[in-house]
XYZ file of C-alpha atoms in Angstrom:
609
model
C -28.036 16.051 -54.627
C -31.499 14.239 -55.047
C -31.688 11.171 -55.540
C -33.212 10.201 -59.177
C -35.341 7.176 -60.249
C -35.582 6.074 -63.963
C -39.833 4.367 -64.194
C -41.846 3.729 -67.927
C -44.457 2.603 -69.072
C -44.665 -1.336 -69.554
C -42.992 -0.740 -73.266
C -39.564 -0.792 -71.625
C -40.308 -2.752 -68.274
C -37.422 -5.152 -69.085
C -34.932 -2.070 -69.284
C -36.929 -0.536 -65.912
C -36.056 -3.789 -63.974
C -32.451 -2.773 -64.680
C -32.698 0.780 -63.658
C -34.045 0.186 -60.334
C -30.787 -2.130 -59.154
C -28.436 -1.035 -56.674
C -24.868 0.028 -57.119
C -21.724 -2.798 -57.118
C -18.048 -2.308 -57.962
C -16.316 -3.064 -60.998
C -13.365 -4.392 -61.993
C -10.354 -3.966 -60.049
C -6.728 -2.515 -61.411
C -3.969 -5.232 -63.099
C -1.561 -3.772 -60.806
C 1.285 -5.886 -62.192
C -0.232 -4.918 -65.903
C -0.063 -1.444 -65.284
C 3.373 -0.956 -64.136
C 4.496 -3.089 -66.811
C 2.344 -0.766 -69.515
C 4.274 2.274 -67.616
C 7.444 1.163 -68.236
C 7.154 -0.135 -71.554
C 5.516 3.096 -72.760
C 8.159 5.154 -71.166
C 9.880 8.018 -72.655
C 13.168 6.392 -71.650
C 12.394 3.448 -73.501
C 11.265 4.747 -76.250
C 14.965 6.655 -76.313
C 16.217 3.800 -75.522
C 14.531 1.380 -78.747
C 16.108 4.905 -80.923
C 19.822 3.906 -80.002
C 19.344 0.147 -79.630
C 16.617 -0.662 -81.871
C 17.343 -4.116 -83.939
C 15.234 -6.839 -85.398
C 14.493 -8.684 -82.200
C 13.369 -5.287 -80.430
C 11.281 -4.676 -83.301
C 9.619 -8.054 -83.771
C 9.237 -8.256 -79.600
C 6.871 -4.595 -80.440
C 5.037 -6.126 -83.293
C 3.764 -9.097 -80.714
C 3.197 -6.695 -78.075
C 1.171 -4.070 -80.365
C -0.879 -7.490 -81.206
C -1.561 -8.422 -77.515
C -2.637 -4.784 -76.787
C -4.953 -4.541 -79.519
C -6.495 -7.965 -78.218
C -6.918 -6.785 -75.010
C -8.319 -3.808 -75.468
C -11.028 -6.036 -77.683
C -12.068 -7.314 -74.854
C -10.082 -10.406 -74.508
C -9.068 -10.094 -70.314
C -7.498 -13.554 -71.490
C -4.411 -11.847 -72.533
C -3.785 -9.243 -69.886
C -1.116 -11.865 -68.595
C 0.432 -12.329 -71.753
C 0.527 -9.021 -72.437
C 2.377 -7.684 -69.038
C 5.073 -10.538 -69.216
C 5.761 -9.334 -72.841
C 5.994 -5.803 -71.688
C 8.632 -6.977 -68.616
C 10.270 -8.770 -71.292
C 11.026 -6.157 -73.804
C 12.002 -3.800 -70.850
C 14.732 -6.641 -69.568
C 15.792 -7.585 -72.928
C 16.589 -3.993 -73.533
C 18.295 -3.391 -70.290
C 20.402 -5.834 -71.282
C 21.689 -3.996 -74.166
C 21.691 -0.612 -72.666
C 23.651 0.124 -69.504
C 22.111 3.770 -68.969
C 19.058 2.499 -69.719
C 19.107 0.152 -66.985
C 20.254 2.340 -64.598
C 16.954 4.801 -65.673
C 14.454 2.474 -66.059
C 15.445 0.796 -62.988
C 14.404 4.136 -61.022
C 11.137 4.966 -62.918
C 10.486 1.350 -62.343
C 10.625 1.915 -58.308
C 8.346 4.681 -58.711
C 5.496 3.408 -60.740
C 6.223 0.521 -58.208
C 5.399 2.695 -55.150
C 2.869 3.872 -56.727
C 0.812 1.063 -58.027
C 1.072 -0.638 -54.399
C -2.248 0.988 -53.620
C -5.389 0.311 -54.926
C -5.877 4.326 -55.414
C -1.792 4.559 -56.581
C -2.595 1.162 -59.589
C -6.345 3.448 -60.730
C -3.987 6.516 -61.143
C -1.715 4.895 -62.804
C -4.233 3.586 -65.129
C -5.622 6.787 -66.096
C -1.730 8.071 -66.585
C -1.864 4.746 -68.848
C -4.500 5.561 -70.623
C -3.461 8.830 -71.777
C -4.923 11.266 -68.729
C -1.462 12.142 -67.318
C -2.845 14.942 -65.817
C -5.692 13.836 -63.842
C -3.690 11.188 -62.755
C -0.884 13.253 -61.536
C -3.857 15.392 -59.646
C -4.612 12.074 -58.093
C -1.006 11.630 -57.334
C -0.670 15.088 -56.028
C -3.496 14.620 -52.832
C -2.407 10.710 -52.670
C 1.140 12.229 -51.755
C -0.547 14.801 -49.638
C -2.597 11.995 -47.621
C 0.736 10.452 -47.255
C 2.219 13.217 -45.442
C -0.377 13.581 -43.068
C -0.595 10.039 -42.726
C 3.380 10.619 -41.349
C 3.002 13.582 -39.579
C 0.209 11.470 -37.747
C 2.511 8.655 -37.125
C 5.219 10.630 -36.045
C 2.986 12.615 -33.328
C 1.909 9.133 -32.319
C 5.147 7.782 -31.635
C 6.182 10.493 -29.541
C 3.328 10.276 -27.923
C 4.059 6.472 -27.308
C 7.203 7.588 -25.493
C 5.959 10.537 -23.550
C 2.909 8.197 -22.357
C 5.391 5.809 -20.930
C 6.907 8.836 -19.173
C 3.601 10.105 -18.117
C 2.727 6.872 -16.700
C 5.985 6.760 -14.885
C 4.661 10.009 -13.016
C 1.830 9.130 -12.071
C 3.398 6.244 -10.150
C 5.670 8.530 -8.369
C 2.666 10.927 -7.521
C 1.036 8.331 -6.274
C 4.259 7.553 -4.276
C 3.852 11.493 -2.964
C 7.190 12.412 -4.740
C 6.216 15.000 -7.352
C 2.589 17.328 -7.422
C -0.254 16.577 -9.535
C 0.034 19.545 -11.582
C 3.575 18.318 -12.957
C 1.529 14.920 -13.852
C -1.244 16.827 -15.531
C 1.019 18.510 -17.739
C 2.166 15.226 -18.736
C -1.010 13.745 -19.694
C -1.454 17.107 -21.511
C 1.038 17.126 -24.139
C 0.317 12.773 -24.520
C -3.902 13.983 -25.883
C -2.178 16.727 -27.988
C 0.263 14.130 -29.928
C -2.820 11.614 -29.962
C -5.978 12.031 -28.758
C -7.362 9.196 -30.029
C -6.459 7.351 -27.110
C -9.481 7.218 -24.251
C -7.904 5.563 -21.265
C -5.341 9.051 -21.351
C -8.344 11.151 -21.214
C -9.999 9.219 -18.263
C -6.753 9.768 -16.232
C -6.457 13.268 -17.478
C -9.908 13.498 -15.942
C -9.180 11.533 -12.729
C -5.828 14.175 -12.232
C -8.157 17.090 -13.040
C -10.562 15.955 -10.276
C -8.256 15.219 -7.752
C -7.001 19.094 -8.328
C -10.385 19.870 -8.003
C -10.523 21.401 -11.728
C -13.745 20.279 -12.309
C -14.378 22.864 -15.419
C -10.933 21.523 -16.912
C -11.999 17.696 -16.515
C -15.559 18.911 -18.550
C -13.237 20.098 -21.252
C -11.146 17.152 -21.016
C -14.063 15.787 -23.238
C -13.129 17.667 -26.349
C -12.421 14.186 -27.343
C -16.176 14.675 -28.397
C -15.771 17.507 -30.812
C -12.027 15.603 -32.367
C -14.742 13.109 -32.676
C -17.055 15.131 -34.752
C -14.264 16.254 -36.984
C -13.521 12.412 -37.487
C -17.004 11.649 -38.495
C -17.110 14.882 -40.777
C -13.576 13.653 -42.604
C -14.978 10.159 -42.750
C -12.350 8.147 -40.089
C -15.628 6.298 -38.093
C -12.394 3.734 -36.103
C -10.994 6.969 -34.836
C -14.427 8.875 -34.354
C -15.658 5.869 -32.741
C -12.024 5.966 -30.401
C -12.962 9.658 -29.622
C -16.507 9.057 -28.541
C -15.691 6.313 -26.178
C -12.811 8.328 -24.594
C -15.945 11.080 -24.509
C -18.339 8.959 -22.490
C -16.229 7.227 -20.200
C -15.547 10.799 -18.734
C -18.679 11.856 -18.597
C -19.125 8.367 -16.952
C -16.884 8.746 -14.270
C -17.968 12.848 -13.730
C -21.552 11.242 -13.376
C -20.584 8.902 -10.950
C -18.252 11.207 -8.345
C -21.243 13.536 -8.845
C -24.460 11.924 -8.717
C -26.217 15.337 -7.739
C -25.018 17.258 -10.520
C -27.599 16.130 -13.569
C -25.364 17.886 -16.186
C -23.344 14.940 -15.933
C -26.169 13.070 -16.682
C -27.483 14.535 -19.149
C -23.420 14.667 -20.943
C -23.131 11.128 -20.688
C -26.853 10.702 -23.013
C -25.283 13.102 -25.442
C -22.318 11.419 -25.066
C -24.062 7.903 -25.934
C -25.854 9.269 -28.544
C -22.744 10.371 -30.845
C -21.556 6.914 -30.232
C -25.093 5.451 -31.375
C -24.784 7.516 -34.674
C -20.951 6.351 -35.134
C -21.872 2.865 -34.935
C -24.666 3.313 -37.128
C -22.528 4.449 -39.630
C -20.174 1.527 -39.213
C -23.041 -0.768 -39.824
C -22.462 -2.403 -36.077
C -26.117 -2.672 -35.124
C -25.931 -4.041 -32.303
C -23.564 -2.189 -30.257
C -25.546 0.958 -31.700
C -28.457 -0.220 -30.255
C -27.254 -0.733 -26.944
C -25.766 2.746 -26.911
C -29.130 4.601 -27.900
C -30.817 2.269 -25.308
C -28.259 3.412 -22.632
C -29.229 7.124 -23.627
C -33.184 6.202 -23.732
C -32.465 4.857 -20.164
C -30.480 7.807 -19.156
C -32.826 10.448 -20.340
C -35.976 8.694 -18.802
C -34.804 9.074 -15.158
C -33.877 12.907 -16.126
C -37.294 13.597 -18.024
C -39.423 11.774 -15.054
C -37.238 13.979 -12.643
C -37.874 17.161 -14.627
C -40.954 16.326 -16.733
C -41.429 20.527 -17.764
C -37.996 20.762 -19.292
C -38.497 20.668 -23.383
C -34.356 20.615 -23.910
C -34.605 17.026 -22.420
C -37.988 16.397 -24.042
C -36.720 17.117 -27.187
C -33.286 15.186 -26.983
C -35.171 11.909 -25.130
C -37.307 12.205 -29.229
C -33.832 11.840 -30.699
C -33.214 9.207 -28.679
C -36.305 7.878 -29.938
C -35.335 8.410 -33.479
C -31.802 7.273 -33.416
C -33.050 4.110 -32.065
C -35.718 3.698 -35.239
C -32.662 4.339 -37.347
C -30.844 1.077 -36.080
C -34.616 -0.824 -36.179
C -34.830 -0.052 -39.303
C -31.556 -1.256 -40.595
C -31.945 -4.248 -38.989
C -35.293 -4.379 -40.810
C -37.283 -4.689 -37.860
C -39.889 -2.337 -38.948
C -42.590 -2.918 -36.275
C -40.485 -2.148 -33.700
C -38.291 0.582 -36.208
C -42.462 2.166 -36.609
C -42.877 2.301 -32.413
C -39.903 3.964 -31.950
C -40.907 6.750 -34.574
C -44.248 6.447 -33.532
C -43.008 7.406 -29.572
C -40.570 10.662 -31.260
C -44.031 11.596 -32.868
C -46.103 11.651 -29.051
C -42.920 13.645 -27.493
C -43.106 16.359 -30.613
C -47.172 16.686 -30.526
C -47.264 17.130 -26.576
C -44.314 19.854 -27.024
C -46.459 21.238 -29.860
C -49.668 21.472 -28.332
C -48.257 22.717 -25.101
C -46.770 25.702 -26.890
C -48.567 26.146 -30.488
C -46.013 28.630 -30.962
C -43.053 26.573 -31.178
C -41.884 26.304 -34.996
C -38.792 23.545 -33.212
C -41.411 21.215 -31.889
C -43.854 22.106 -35.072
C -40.412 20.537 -37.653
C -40.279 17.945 -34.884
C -43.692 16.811 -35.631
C -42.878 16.764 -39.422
C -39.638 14.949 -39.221
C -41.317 12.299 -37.023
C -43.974 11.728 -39.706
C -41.394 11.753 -42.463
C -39.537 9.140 -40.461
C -43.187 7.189 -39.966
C -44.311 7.348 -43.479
C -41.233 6.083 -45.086
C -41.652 3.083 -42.585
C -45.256 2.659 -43.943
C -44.113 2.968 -47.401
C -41.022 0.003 -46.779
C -43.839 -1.720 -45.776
C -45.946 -1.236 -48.810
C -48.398 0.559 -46.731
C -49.394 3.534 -48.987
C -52.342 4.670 -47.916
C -51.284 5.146 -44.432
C -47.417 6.570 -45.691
C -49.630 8.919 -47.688
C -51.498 9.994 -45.034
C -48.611 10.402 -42.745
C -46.669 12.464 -45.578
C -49.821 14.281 -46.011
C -50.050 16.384 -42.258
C -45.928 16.405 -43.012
C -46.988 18.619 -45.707
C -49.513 20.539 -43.941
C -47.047 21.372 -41.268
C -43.922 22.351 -43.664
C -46.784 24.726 -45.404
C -47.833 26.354 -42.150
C -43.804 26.909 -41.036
C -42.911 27.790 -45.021
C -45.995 30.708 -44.736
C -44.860 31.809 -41.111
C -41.198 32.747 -42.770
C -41.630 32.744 -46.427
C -37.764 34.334 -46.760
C -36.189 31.037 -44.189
C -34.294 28.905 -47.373
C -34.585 25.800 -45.164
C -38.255 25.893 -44.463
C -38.898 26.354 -48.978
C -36.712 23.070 -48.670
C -38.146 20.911 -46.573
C -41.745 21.740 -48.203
C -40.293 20.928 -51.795
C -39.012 17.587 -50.523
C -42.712 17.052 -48.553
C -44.087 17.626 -51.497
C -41.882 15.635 -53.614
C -42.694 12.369 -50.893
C -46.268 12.674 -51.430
C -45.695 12.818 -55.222
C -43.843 10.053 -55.149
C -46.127 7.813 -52.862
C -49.020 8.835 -54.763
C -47.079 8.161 -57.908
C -46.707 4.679 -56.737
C -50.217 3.669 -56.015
C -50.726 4.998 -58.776
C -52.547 8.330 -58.624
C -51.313 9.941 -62.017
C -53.417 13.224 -60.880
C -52.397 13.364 -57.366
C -48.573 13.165 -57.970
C -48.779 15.651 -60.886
C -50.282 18.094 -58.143
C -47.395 17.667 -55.990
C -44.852 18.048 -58.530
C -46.131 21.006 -60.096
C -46.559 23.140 -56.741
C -42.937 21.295 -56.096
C -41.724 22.872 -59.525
C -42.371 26.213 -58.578
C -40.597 26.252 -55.118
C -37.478 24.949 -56.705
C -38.000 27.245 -59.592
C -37.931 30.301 -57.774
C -34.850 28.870 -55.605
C -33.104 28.061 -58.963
C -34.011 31.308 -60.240
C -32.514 33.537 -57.439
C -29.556 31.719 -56.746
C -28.036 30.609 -60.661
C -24.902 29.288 -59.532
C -26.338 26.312 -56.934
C -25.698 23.420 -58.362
C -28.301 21.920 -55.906
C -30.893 24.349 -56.577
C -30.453 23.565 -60.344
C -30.819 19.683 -60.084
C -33.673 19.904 -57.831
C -35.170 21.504 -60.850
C -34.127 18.823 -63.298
C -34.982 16.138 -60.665
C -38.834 17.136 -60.764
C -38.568 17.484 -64.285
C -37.709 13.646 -63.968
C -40.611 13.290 -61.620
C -43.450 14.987 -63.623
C -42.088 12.650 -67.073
C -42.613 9.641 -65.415
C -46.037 10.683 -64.427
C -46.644 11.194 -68.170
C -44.693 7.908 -68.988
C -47.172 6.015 -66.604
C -49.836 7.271 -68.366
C -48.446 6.754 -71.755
C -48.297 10.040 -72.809
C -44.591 9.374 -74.262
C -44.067 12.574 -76.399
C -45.017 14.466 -73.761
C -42.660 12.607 -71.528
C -39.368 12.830 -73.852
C -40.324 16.681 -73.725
C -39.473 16.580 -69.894
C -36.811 14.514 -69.846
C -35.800 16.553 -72.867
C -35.485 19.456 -70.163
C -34.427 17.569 -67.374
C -31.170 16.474 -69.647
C -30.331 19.636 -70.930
C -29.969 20.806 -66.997
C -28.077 18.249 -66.243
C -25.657 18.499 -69.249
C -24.811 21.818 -68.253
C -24.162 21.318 -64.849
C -21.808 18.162 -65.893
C -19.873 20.723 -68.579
C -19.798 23.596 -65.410
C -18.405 20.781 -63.368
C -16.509 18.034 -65.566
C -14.798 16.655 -62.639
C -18.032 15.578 -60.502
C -18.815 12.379 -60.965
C -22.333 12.482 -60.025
C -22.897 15.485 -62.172
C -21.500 13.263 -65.118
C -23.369 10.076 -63.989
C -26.916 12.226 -63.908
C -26.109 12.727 -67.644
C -26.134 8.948 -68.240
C -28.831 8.367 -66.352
C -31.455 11.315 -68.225
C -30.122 9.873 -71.711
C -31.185 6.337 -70.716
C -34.864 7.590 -69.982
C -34.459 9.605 -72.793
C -33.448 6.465 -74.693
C -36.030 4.209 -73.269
C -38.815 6.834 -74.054
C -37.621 6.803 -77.593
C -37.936 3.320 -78.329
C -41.035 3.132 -76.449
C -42.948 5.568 -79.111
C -40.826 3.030 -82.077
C -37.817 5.492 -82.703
C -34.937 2.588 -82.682
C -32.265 5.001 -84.406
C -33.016 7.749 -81.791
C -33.236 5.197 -78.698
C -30.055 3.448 -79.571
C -28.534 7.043 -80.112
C -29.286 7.879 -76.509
C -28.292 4.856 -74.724
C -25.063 4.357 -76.432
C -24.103 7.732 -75.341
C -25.338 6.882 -71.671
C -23.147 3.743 -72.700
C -20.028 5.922 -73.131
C -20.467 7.927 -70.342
C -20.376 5.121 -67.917
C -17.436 2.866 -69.711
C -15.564 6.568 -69.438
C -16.504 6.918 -65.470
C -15.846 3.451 -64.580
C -12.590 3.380 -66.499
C -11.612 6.275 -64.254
C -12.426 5.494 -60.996
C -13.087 1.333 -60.900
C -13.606 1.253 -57.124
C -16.313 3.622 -57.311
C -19.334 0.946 -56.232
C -22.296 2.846 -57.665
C -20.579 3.014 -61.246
C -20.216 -0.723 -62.114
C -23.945 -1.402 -61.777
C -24.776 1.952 -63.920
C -22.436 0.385 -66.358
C -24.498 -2.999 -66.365
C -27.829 -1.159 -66.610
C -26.300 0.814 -69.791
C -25.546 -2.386 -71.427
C -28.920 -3.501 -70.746
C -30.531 -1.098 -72.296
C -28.937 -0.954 -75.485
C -28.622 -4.550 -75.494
C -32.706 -4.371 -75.249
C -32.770 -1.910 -77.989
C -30.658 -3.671 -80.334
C -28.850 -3.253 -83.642
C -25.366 -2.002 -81.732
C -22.372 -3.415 -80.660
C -23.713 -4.549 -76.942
C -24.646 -8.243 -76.780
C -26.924 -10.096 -74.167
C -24.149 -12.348 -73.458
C -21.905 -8.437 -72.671
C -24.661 -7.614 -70.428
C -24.418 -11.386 -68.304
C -20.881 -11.170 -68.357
C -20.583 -8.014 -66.687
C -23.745 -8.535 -63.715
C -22.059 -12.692 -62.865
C -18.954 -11.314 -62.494
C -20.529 -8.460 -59.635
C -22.887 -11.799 -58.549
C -19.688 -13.803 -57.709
C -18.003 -10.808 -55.920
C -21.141 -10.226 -53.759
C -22.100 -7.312 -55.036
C -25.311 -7.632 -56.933
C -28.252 -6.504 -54.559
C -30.919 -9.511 -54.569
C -33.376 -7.151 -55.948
C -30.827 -6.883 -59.095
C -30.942 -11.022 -59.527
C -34.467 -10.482 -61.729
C -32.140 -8.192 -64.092
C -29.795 -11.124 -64.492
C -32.247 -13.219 -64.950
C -33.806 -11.601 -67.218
C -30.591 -11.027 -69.518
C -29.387 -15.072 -69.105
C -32.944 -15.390 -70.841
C -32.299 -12.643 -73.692
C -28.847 -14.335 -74.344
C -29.876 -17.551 -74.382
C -32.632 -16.609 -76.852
C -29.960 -14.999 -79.070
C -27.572 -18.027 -78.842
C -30.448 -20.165 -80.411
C -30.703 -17.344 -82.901
């Protein structure tokens, strides 16, 4: 789904400054205070208090109905006080009730189990809270995990003994007392229980070359494609495993056969899926070194064989997935060369074959890639320029094969890039240009295919775009009327689709601009109307899923914004509570400080009040 950006007019820059932060995690489950809710709140207990009930029992309630009410107040204060009451009232009526001990004393190993995990202690908060059934959903694919997660072990324990065995064989082929084939099948069935494991793929590979099964030890490498189910189910450690048991193959196949270049050209492909994997695990610099080990690679093989364009085209990637690491290291210069190289490879492929639509998108790509490194650095006119030709391209490709779905796409989101740079500058006119031509790609898209939820948000997403345009130029009424439209999309997709969280979040997110737009043309009942929904929305998602890192900083920016308004429950002093307490964990972007900032000022102002 497209990313959306909240931007008005100077009105509501204070609220703005809080829109544009980054994501951080809230709060994290009372463990301990859950399972002690659970048990209190049980249906055994409650059976129990029937039989048993006495003045004690009932006066221990009163105090614990009192803490409750306190901490749901707000006062975290008595979270503590509240649990050991709980565990209290549970024991003291244990005490009196043998069959009630012997029940509560199972349920209480259960919501025990399942609280030991941070996902276990949020389900058990919703359950809690009165959504037993989403939480027993939860429940449901957390037990499901769990069984794979044993299955897994098992295999790998078996594997751990018939390794052992394996290894064992090996010795004694070595020794000339059994065959290699007997050995192979060993080393087999060890990659089928876990093939996570590289150094029993390189000797797979070593026994398949000694037999002279050179076609088996290529396959041996299917480690590669276990590691691109990995990435796909989000496991990077065991992806990462996969990869290296991939390219020390291909490795030793290069080697023992210098002459045969498909080696070579395995073991850049090879180095390039671990380059992406470490990318993705944020370690930059052992990323780098594997994209430089495929640049290296693929330079001998493209000098050797300067006409082939497979080669040409994968040493560009190279190129690319190098900029990718630049750039997250913030080393933009160099991050800009690299792109700047993918963009000579892709214009020499183009102009040696105009006909080439793959070497055409590769042009494109390389100038989206360049442009949003001219944009980072604040370079618009160039990043317009370079988004510009992208545009020109993605028209030429989208008029070559008006029916191809991915070439409409990529020229809506070229278009959308130069609306947005040009937005930035800002050129009001310019950006309402691309956004209108924008609108009627998606439109059409929308239009023919009802039921994509994708094709609908891109709609409401330009909406979004073409309001801002009209907020920057403080046309406000006009403005609402888009975000007007761009909320009533996204409302229905969130009621089509109640358990998508990003569905539900793009809700709270159109009914803060609507909010903001609101007060900015002096409609405070309206405004505060709007926010304190948005307000809901997000105490509602981040109540459900706490660890979710984007939903604790939408929550901040909510209270913001109707703290700015005014005249409603929120208080500055809410608003600094909740961003110090994501400063202190490390989780409030630097960019988000000015926000902070900005509210320690507002409650300070109100304190003197």
């Amino acid at each position: 789904m497209t990313t959306k950006r909240r931007t008005l007019p100077a009105v509501v820059a204070m609220a703005l400054l809080a829109t544009l932060a980054a994501r951080s995690q809230a709060a994290v489950i009372d463990a301990r205070g859950e399972v002690a809710a659970a048990l209190f709140a049980a249906s055994a207990t409650q059976a129990a208090v029937e039989r048993e009930g006495d003045a004690r029992l009932r006066a221990a309630q009163a105090k614990i109905q009192a803490l409750s009410t306190q901490v749901l107040a707000g006062d975290v204060r008595r979270r503590s006080d509240l649990a050991a009451a709980e565990e209290g009232f549970v024991a003291q009526l244990a005490e009196k009730d043998r069959v009630y001990a012997e029940a509560i004393a199972a349920f209480r190993g259960a919501v025990t189990d399942v609280a030991a995990t941070p996902q276990g202690a949020t389900a058990l908060a919703r359950y809690n809270a009165g959504d037993q059934v989403g939480a027993l959903d939860i429940l449901d694919k957390l037990q499901a995990a769990d069984e794979t997660a044993r299955q897994t072990a098992t295999d790998i324990q078996k594997a751990v003994g018939e390794r052992r065995i394996a290894e064992l064989a090996l010795d004694a082929r070595n020794k000339g007392k059994i065959d290699t084939a007997s050995v192979i099948a060993r080393f087999e069935s060890v990659t089928r229980f876990d093939p996570g494991v590289s150094r029993d793929w390189v000797e797979l590979d070593r026994l398949y070359q000694s037999a002279g099964r050179t076609t088996d030890a290529r396959r041996a490498v299917a480690l590669g494609e276990y590691g691109d189910i990995l990435v796909a189910q989000g496991d990077l450690a065991g992806a990462r495993t996969a990869y290296e048991g991939e390219l020390a193959v291909f490795r030793r196949l290069a080697s023992a056969n210098p002459s045969d270049t498909r080696f070579q050209v395995d073991v850049a492909a090879a180095s390039g899926s671990m380059g992406s994997v470490l990318t993705k695990q944020n370690d930059l610099v052992s990323a780098g070194k594997a994209y430089s080990e495929q640049l290296a690679t693929l330079e001998q093989l493209t000098a050797a064989d300067p006409s082939n364009v497979v080669l040409q085209r994968d040493f560009a990637a190279a190129l690319a997935g190098g900029g990718r690491v630049l750039t997250a290291r913030g080393d933009l210069t160099n991050a800009r060369a690299a792109y700047e190289g993918e963009l000579a490879v892709f214009r020499r492929l183009a102009a040696a074959d105009p006909g080439d639509a793959q070497a055409e998108q590769g042009v494109a790509s390389a100038l989206e890639a360049d442009g949003d490194i001219m944009r980072g650095q604040n370079d618009l006119a160039d990043a317009v320029k370079a988004y510009e030709e992208e545009l020109e391209i993605d028209r030429r490709l989208a008029a070559d094969d008006p029916a191809n779905a991915d070439s409409q796409h990529n020229l809506a989101a070229a278009l959308e890039r130069v609306g947005d740079v040009r937005l930035a500058k800002p050129d009001f006119a310019g950006a309402r240009n691309a956004y209108d031509e924008e609108l009627a790609i998606v439109e059409r898209r929308a239009a023919t295919d009802p039921s994509n939820v994708e094709a609908q948000s891109a709609v409401a997403t330009v909406f979004e775009r073409m309001g801002l345009v009209l907020a920057g130029q403080e046309d406000l009424p006009a403005a609402r009327k888009l975000f007007d439209d761009e909320l009533a999309i996204d409302r229905a997709l969130a009621a089509a689709h109640p358990s998508d969280i990003g569905l539900q979040s793009d809700v709270g997110q159109a009914l803060g601009k609507e909010g903001l737009t609101v007060f900015g043309m002096g409609n405070l009942v309206e405004a505060r109307k709007a926010l304190e929904e948005s307000l809901a929305i997000y105490r509602r998602l981040t109540a459900a899923d706490p660890s979710n890192s984007s939903l604790g900083l939408d929550l901040g920016t909510a209270l913001f914004d109707v703290a700015l308004v005014g005249g409603s429950g929120a208080r500055w002093a809410d608003v600094v509570t909740e961003l110090e307490s994501l400063d202190r964990k490390g989780l409030l972007p630097q960019a988000s400080h000015e926000i902070l900032d900005a509210a320690r000022q507002q409650a300070a102002a109100a304190a003197h009040r």
